[in-house]
Short mmCIF file of C-alpha atoms in Angstrom, two decimals:
data_model
loop_
_atom_site.label_atom_id
_atom_site.label_comp_id
_atom_site.label_asym_id
_atom_site.label_seq_id
_atom_site.Cartn_x
_atom_site.Cartn_y
_atom_site.Cartn_z
CA MET A 28 19.38 -15.45 -25.63
CA ALA A 29 22.40 -17.66 -26.38
CA GLU A 30 24.25 -19.18 -23.44
CA GLY A 31 27.40 -17.18 -24.22
CA SER A 32 25.44 -13.93 -24.33
CA GLU A 33 23.79 -14.74 -21.00
CA GLN A 34 27.18 -15.40 -19.43
CA THR A 35 28.57 -12.15 -20.82
CA GLN A 36 25.56 -10.25 -19.45
CA MET A 37 26.02 -11.84 -16.03
CA GLU A 38 29.73 -10.99 -16.05
CA MET A 39 28.94 -7.37 -16.92
CA GLU A 40 26.35 -7.12 -14.15
CA GLU A 41 28.79 -8.69 -11.69
CA LYS A 42 31.48 -6.21 -12.72
CA GLU A 43 29.09 -3.25 -12.36
CA GLU A 44 27.99 -4.49 -8.95
CA ARG A 45 31.55 -4.84 -7.71
CA GLU A 46 32.50 -1.41 -9.04
CA HIS A 47 29.43 0.14 -7.39
CA PHE A 48 30.41 -1.48 -4.12
CA ALA A 49 33.93 -0.15 -4.52
CA ARG A 50 32.60 3.38 -5.11
CA VAL A 51 30.48 3.15 -1.95
CA ILE A 52 33.52 2.08 0.07
CA ASN A 53 35.50 4.88 -1.52
CA SER A 54 32.87 7.44 -0.46
CA PHE A 55 33.27 6.33 3.17
CA LYS A 56 37.05 6.51 2.84
CA PHE A 57 36.76 10.05 1.47
CA TYR A 58 34.67 11.23 4.45
CA LYS A 59 37.46 12.94 6.40
CA MET A 60 38.91 14.76 3.42
CA HIS A 61 35.48 15.90 2.26
CA SER A 62 34.41 17.10 5.71
CA LEU A 63 37.67 18.90 6.47
CA LYS A 64 37.48 20.64 3.11
CA ARG A 65 34.10 22.11 4.10
CA LEU A 66 35.51 23.08 7.50
CA HIS A 67 38.40 24.82 5.77
CA LEU A 68 35.93 27.16 4.04
CA SER A 69 34.79 28.39 7.46
CA LYS A 70 38.40 29.03 8.46
CA ILE A 71 39.04 30.97 5.25
CA SER A 72 35.91 33.07 5.82
CA PHE A 73 37.00 33.87 9.36
CA ASN A 74 40.46 34.92 8.23
CA THR A 75 38.99 37.43 5.77
CA LEU A 76 37.42 39.37 8.65
CA SER A 77 38.95 42.54 10.00
CA ASP A 78 40.83 42.33 13.28
CA GLN A 79 37.98 44.24 14.93
CA HIS A 80 35.43 41.67 13.83
CA LYS A 81 37.71 38.79 14.75
CA ALA A 82 37.94 40.24 18.24
CA ARG A 83 34.14 40.01 18.53
CA LEU A 84 34.32 36.30 17.77
CA MET A 85 36.47 35.09 20.61
CA GLY A 86 36.32 31.31 20.67
CA TYR A 87 35.18 30.97 17.05
CA MET A 88 38.39 29.31 15.87
CA ASP A 89 38.45 27.14 18.99
CA ASN A 90 35.02 25.83 18.02
CA LEU A 91 36.23 25.06 14.51
CA GLU A 92 39.05 23.04 16.06
CA THR A 93 36.46 21.14 18.10
CA ILE A 94 34.49 20.44 14.91
CA GLN A 95 37.70 19.13 13.32
CA THR A 96 38.27 16.79 16.28
CA CYS A 97 34.70 15.48 15.93
CA ILE A 98 35.14 14.86 12.20
CA ILE A 99 38.34 12.93 12.82
CA HIS A 100 36.60 10.88 15.50
CA ASN A 101 33.71 10.08 13.13
CA TYR A 102 36.26 8.86 10.62
CA GLU A 103 37.69 6.49 13.22
CA VAL A 104 34.20 5.01 13.58
CA ILE A 105 33.94 4.74 9.79
CA LYS A 106 37.23 2.84 9.70
CA LEU A 107 35.79 0.35 12.20
CA LEU A 108 32.67 0.10 10.04
CA LEU A 109 34.79 -0.75 6.99
CA GLN A 110 37.03 -3.31 8.70
CA ASP A 111 35.31 -6.41 7.33
CA HIS A 112 33.46 -4.96 4.35
CA GLN A 113 35.06 -7.44 1.96
CA TYR A 114 33.34 -10.32 3.78
CA MET A 115 29.82 -8.87 3.77
CA PHE A 116 28.47 -10.84 0.83
CA LEU A 117 29.33 -14.39 1.69
CA ASN A 118 27.46 -15.76 -1.33
CA LYS A 119 30.07 -14.22 -3.62
CA GLU A 120 32.76 -16.53 -4.88
CA GLU A 121 35.32 -13.78 -4.56
CA CYS A 122 35.72 -11.01 -2.03
CA ILE A 123 35.92 -7.36 -2.95
CA SER A 124 39.64 -6.74 -3.18
CA GLU A 125 41.87 -3.69 -3.17
CA ALA A 126 42.35 -4.34 -6.88
CA ASP A 127 38.66 -3.51 -7.37
CA PHE A 128 39.21 -0.11 -5.74
CA GLU A 129 42.25 0.51 -7.90
CA ARG A 130 40.18 -0.19 -11.02
CA VAL A 131 37.57 2.29 -9.86
CA LYS A 132 40.24 4.96 -9.33
CA LYS A 133 41.71 4.33 -12.78
CA ALA A 134 38.30 4.32 -14.44
CA ASP A 135 37.12 7.45 -12.65
CA CYS A 136 39.74 9.64 -11.03
CA ALA A 137 37.13 12.10 -9.78
CA PRO A 138 36.38 12.03 -6.06
CA PRO A 139 32.98 10.80 -4.88
CA THR A 140 30.05 12.95 -5.96
CA ALA A 141 28.23 15.32 -3.60
CA GLU A 142 25.32 12.86 -3.64
CA GLU A 143 27.58 10.00 -2.58
CA MET A 144 29.02 12.06 0.27
CA ASP A 145 25.53 13.07 1.38
CA LYS A 146 24.72 9.37 1.69
CA VAL A 147 27.72 8.89 3.98
CA LYS A 148 26.60 11.76 6.23
CA THR A 149 23.01 10.47 6.16
CA THR A 150 24.26 7.05 7.25
CA LEU A 151 25.88 8.62 10.32
CA LYS A 152 22.59 10.34 11.18
CA GLN A 153 20.77 7.07 10.55
CA ILE A 154 22.94 5.44 13.23
CA MET A 155 21.70 8.12 15.61
CA ARG A 156 18.08 7.51 14.57
CA ASP A 157 18.06 3.72 14.77
CA TRP A 158 20.65 2.87 17.40
CA SER A 159 20.97 5.67 19.96
CA GLU A 160 18.92 6.98 22.84
CA ASP A 161 18.86 10.33 21.00
CA GLY A 162 16.81 8.73 18.22
CA ARG A 163 14.29 7.03 20.50
CA ALA A 164 11.46 9.58 20.08
CA GLU A 165 11.82 9.59 16.29
CA ARG A 166 11.92 5.78 16.15
CA GLU A 167 8.93 5.32 18.40
CA ALA A 168 6.82 7.74 16.36
CA CYS A 169 6.96 5.44 13.33
CA TYR A 170 7.94 2.00 14.64
CA GLN A 171 5.46 1.69 17.50
CA PRO A 172 2.31 2.13 15.37
CA VAL A 173 3.33 -0.56 12.87
CA MET A 174 4.50 -2.97 15.58
CA HIS A 175 1.22 -2.47 17.43
CA ALA A 176 -0.72 -3.19 14.22
CA VAL A 177 1.19 -6.46 13.68
CA LEU A 178 0.90 -7.58 17.31
CA THR A 179 -2.82 -6.79 17.39
CA ARG A 180 -3.44 -9.00 14.35
CA LEU A 181 -0.85 -11.75 14.71
CA GLY A 182 0.00 -11.63 18.42
CA SER A 183 -2.14 -14.63 19.30
CA ARG A 184 0.00 -16.91 17.13
CA LYS A 185 3.28 -18.50 18.15
CA PRO A 186 5.85 -15.81 17.19
CA SER A 187 8.34 -18.22 15.61
CA GLU A 188 5.63 -19.34 13.18
CA VAL A 189 4.98 -15.78 11.99
CA LYS A 190 7.18 -14.61 9.11
CA ILE A 191 7.67 -10.84 8.84
CA LEU A 192 9.45 -9.05 6.00
CA VAL A 193 10.72 -5.47 6.37
CA PRO A 194 11.79 -4.06 2.98
CA GLY A 195 13.75 -0.83 3.14
CA ALA A 196 15.08 -1.96 6.51
CA GLY A 197 17.83 0.67 6.69
CA LEU A 198 20.06 -0.13 9.67
CA GLY A 199 17.83 -2.99 10.81
CA ARG A 200 16.38 -1.67 14.07
CA LEU A 201 12.74 -2.49 13.24
CA VAL A 202 13.76 -5.99 12.11
CA PHE A 203 15.73 -6.35 15.34
CA GLU A 204 12.71 -5.34 17.44
CA PHE A 205 10.46 -7.92 15.77
CA ALA A 206 13.14 -10.59 16.18
CA ARG A 207 13.50 -9.66 19.85
CA LEU A 208 9.84 -10.58 20.27
CA GLY A 209 10.57 -14.01 18.78
CA TYR A 210 9.21 -13.47 15.29
CA SER A 211 10.88 -14.90 12.21
CA CYS A 212 11.94 -11.66 10.59
CA GLN A 213 13.97 -10.62 7.57
CA GLY A 214 15.07 -7.16 6.49
CA ASN A 215 15.76 -6.20 2.90
CA GLU A 216 17.86 -3.19 1.94
CA TRP A 217 19.13 -1.90 -1.38
CA SER A 218 21.53 0.83 -0.18
CA LEU A 219 25.06 -0.44 0.34
CA HIS A 220 25.76 2.53 2.62
CA MET A 221 23.01 1.28 4.93
CA LEU A 222 24.03 -2.37 4.61
CA LEU A 223 27.61 -1.64 5.62
CA ALA A 224 26.45 0.21 8.72
CA SER A 225 23.82 -2.37 9.70
CA ASN A 226 26.36 -5.18 9.25
CA PHE A 227 28.76 -3.35 11.57
CA ILE A 228 26.21 -2.65 14.30
CA LEU A 229 24.42 -6.00 14.26
CA ASN A 230 27.54 -8.15 13.98
CA ARG A 231 30.35 -6.14 15.57
CA CYS A 232 28.84 -3.87 18.23
CA GLN A 233 28.31 -6.11 21.24
CA GLU A 234 28.29 -3.72 24.20
CA ARG A 235 25.65 -1.09 24.88
CA ASN A 236 26.78 2.53 24.29
CA SER A 237 30.31 1.42 23.48
CA LEU A 238 30.84 3.93 20.66
CA VAL A 239 30.49 7.69 20.22
CA LEU A 240 29.40 9.57 17.11
CA TYR A 241 28.91 13.24 16.26
CA PRO A 242 25.93 13.17 13.86
CA TRP A 243 25.34 16.95 13.63
CA VAL A 244 28.93 18.04 13.02
CA HIS A 245 28.12 18.86 9.37
CA GLN A 246 25.27 21.21 10.27
CA TYR A 247 26.79 24.69 10.08
CA THR A 248 23.47 26.55 9.98
CA ASN A 249 20.38 26.83 12.19
CA ASN A 250 22.25 26.03 15.41
CA LEU A 251 20.77 27.56 18.55
CA ALA A 252 23.87 27.02 20.69
CA THR A 253 27.43 26.72 19.44
CA LYS A 254 27.85 23.39 21.23
CA ASP A 255 24.84 21.87 19.42
CA GLN A 256 26.92 21.20 16.30
CA THR A 257 29.36 19.04 18.23
CA ARG A 258 26.79 17.27 20.39
CA ARG A 259 27.62 13.59 20.66
CA CYS A 260 25.47 10.49 20.71
CA MET A 261 26.39 7.05 21.99
CA PHE A 262 25.47 3.81 20.25
CA PRO A 263 24.18 1.17 20.19
CA ASP A 264 21.63 1.95 22.89
CA ILE A 265 20.91 -1.78 23.19
CA SER A 266 23.22 -4.74 22.68
CA PRO A 267 22.43 -6.71 19.50
CA LEU A 268 23.39 -9.78 21.53
CA GLN A 269 19.99 -9.59 23.20
CA ILE A 270 18.67 -11.66 20.33
CA SER A 271 19.06 -15.39 20.78
CA PRO A 272 21.57 -17.05 18.42
CA GLU A 273 18.73 -19.40 17.45
CA ALA A 274 16.51 -16.51 16.32
CA ASP A 275 15.42 -16.47 12.68
CA PHE A 276 16.72 -12.98 11.95
CA SER A 277 18.48 -11.89 8.78
CA MET A 278 19.25 -9.00 6.44
CA VAL A 279 19.24 -9.45 2.66
CA ALA A 280 20.80 -7.09 0.12
CA GLY A 281 19.27 -6.26 -3.23
CA ASP A 282 16.28 -5.14 -5.26
CA PHE A 283 13.04 -5.94 -3.42
CA THR A 284 10.98 -6.83 -6.49
CA LYS A 285 13.67 -9.11 -7.92
CA ILE A 286 14.45 -11.00 -4.71
CA TYR A 287 10.94 -11.59 -3.38
CA THR A 288 8.94 -13.52 -5.94
CA GLU A 289 7.78 -16.62 -4.01
CA PRO A 290 3.97 -16.45 -3.66
CA ASN A 291 2.24 -16.89 -0.29
CA SER A 292 5.42 -16.82 1.81
CA TRP A 293 5.06 -13.97 4.37
CA ASN A 294 2.48 -13.32 7.09
CA ALA A 295 3.23 -9.60 7.20
CA VAL A 296 5.16 -7.10 5.11
CA VAL A 297 5.96 -4.00 7.17
CA THR A 298 6.99 -0.87 5.26
CA VAL A 299 8.18 2.30 7.00
CA PHE A 300 9.30 5.18 4.75
CA PHE A 301 9.65 2.64 1.95
CA LEU A 302 6.83 2.64 -0.63
CA ASP A 303 7.95 5.96 -2.11
CA THR A 304 11.42 4.59 -2.84
CA ALA A 305 9.90 2.78 -5.83
CA HIS A 306 10.40 3.76 -9.43
CA ASN A 307 6.94 2.27 -9.90
CA ILE A 308 4.90 1.98 -6.69
CA ILE A 309 2.35 -0.24 -8.46
CA GLU A 310 5.05 -2.90 -8.91
CA TYR A 311 5.86 -2.72 -5.21
CA LEU A 312 2.22 -3.20 -4.20
CA GLU A 313 1.69 -6.07 -6.64
CA THR A 314 4.85 -7.80 -5.37
CA ILE A 315 3.70 -7.45 -1.76
CA TYR A 316 0.26 -8.86 -2.58
CA THR A 317 1.85 -11.85 -4.30
CA ILE A 318 4.27 -12.76 -1.50
CA LEU A 319 1.75 -12.39 1.33
CA VAL A 320 -0.06 -15.50 2.48
CA PRO A 321 -3.87 -15.30 2.21
CA GLY A 322 -4.92 -13.46 5.33
CA GLY A 323 -1.53 -11.72 5.53
CA TYR A 324 -1.03 -8.01 6.10
CA LEU A 325 0.71 -5.05 4.54
CA VAL A 326 1.38 -2.56 7.35
CA ASN A 327 2.66 0.79 6.08
CA LEU A 328 3.66 4.14 7.52
CA GLY A 329 5.30 6.92 5.58
CA PRO A 330 5.01 9.93 3.27
CA LEU A 331 5.01 9.97 -0.51
CA LEU A 332 8.25 11.81 -1.19
CA TYR A 333 9.11 9.69 -4.27
CA HIS A 334 12.88 9.45 -4.19
CA TRP A 335 13.35 9.29 -7.97
CA ALA A 336 11.07 12.24 -8.78
CA GLY A 337 12.64 14.71 -11.19
CA GLN A 338 15.87 12.76 -11.65
CA VAL A 339 17.18 12.67 -15.20
CA ASN A 340 16.97 9.29 -16.95
CA GLU A 341 15.07 7.72 -14.05
CA LEU A 342 11.55 6.32 -14.22
CA SER A 343 9.34 7.75 -11.50
CA ILE A 344 5.59 7.31 -11.12
CA GLU A 345 4.36 9.85 -8.56
CA LEU A 346 0.88 9.10 -7.25
CA SER A 347 -1.29 10.77 -4.64
CA TYR A 348 -2.40 8.69 -1.69
CA GLU A 349 -5.89 8.75 -3.19
CA GLU A 350 -4.49 6.96 -6.26
CA VAL A 351 -2.37 4.57 -4.16
CA ARG A 352 -5.48 3.64 -2.16
CA LYS A 353 -7.44 2.89 -5.33
CA ILE A 354 -4.61 0.66 -6.61
CA LEU A 355 -4.52 -1.24 -3.31
CA LEU A 356 -8.19 -2.06 -3.72
CA ASP A 357 -7.83 -2.86 -7.44
CA ILE A 358 -5.05 -5.34 -6.67
CA GLY A 359 -7.30 -7.10 -4.17
CA PHE A 360 -6.31 -5.73 -0.77
CA GLU A 361 -8.90 -5.03 1.88
CA ILE A 362 -8.06 -1.89 3.87
CA GLU A 363 -8.59 -2.54 7.57
CA LYS A 364 -7.17 0.64 9.07
CA GLU A 365 -6.21 4.11 7.88
CA GLU A 366 -4.80 7.00 9.83
CA MET A 367 -3.81 10.34 8.35
CA ASN A 368 -1.45 13.03 9.64
CA VAL A 369 0.80 10.72 11.66
CA ARG A 370 3.53 13.24 12.39
CA CYS A 371 7.06 11.86 11.98
CA SER A 372 10.51 13.22 11.29
CA TYR A 373 13.46 11.50 9.66
CA THR A 374 17.02 11.97 10.96
CA GLN A 375 15.93 15.36 12.25
CA ASN A 376 18.14 17.32 14.62
CA PRO A 377 15.73 18.07 17.49
CA LEU A 378 17.71 21.16 18.55
CA SER A 379 17.91 22.72 15.09
CA LEU A 380 16.22 26.07 14.41
CA MET A 381 14.78 24.49 11.26
CA GLN A 382 12.48 21.50 11.71
CA CYS A 383 11.05 19.24 9.00
CA TYR A 384 8.16 16.87 9.63
CA TYR A 385 6.03 14.58 7.51
CA ASN A 386 2.30 14.12 7.97
CA CYS A 387 2.45 10.42 7.19
CA VAL A 388 -0.25 7.98 6.20
CA MET A 389 -0.50 4.79 8.23
CA PHE A 390 -2.60 1.93 6.86
CA VAL A 391 -3.15 -1.80 7.31
CA ALA A 392 -4.21 -3.73 4.19
CA ARG A 393 -5.13 -7.41 4.24
CA LYS A 394 -4.81 -9.99 1.50
CA PRO A 395 -8.17 -11.74 1.77
CA LEU A 396 -8.60 -15.43 2.41
CA PRO A 397 -9.89 -17.45 -0.56
CA ARG A 398 -13.65 -17.48 -0.75
CA PRO A 399 -15.08 -20.88 0.12
CA THR A 400 -16.36 -22.82 -2.86
CA HIS A 401 -19.83 -24.29 -2.99
CA HIS A 402 -18.30 -27.71 -2.26
CA ASP A 403 -16.48 -26.38 0.84
CA THR A 404 -19.71 -24.81 2.09
CA ALA A 405 -21.67 -28.01 1.56
CA SER A 406 -19.15 -30.13 3.41
#
């Protein structure tokens, strides 16, 4: 490809990236309007009732006013989250400016899509999961097994000499926990919604339980008690300052398979609810095998939901665990541990009348050491 064509391609990709970032920011900014619009539907429905039926629902409108207060409070947290968004990617020559947002509005006057708004609401629930006492049980169900697997195999080594990669790091709590133990740990995340929230918590939230969030305020159905919808959580449940400033702890944005190409560079790759985010899970597994040092480990826990399954114009290879296991062995991994039916939930409201759980697979796969040559054996 000619140099001019390459430059044009890079400029187009840069423009698309900046516009995508602007749309993500715009979806956060639209949160209050979107949420109050849904709340308004409940008010309209109530007002269509007969006076007799309204009389049977004493306190109903008061509860809707409480929901509105919670939504407005959540938006105040979102505004804090967005305060320094333009400085997130320090490797960029230019910051994301208000002009970028204006271009997005001119190019696409439509408000954020339902999918984009769902990501905003999921991000709020993810804060609960990763950084509040309310999410402890859900975190421990999936983080403790993988941390135990790593510590069992690499715990005898000096932690600072062990390099751990956590792709699909979300809001960074698992990376934080490894770093707290002294390990050299890096998280990788593709979702800008998640990266904005993790940047805020890890770099701006210094005091334990200094902020309040209402993660279930959008759940209008399957509530046992009226107050459950407006139940609050406090975050962060631990101060991010507990990690030493000298700790080798970082978060990297971008596509996992494009960023991590250096062979033999990680002692462990820890994946929790991540492998099924791939368009092609084989590519993920091959990448992990390449970047692990000989003797290094892939430690995985999760379902096989396959995030791109059924989406129009999206590649999605959906394999059974039986097929995934065969590919692991074909690539060269040695499977050291397997456990089926590890029951986990994901941003689940524990008080909801509807519960969703995954029977996850947990496995530890090792990249074998090179076989000794005849010369090595003789010497």
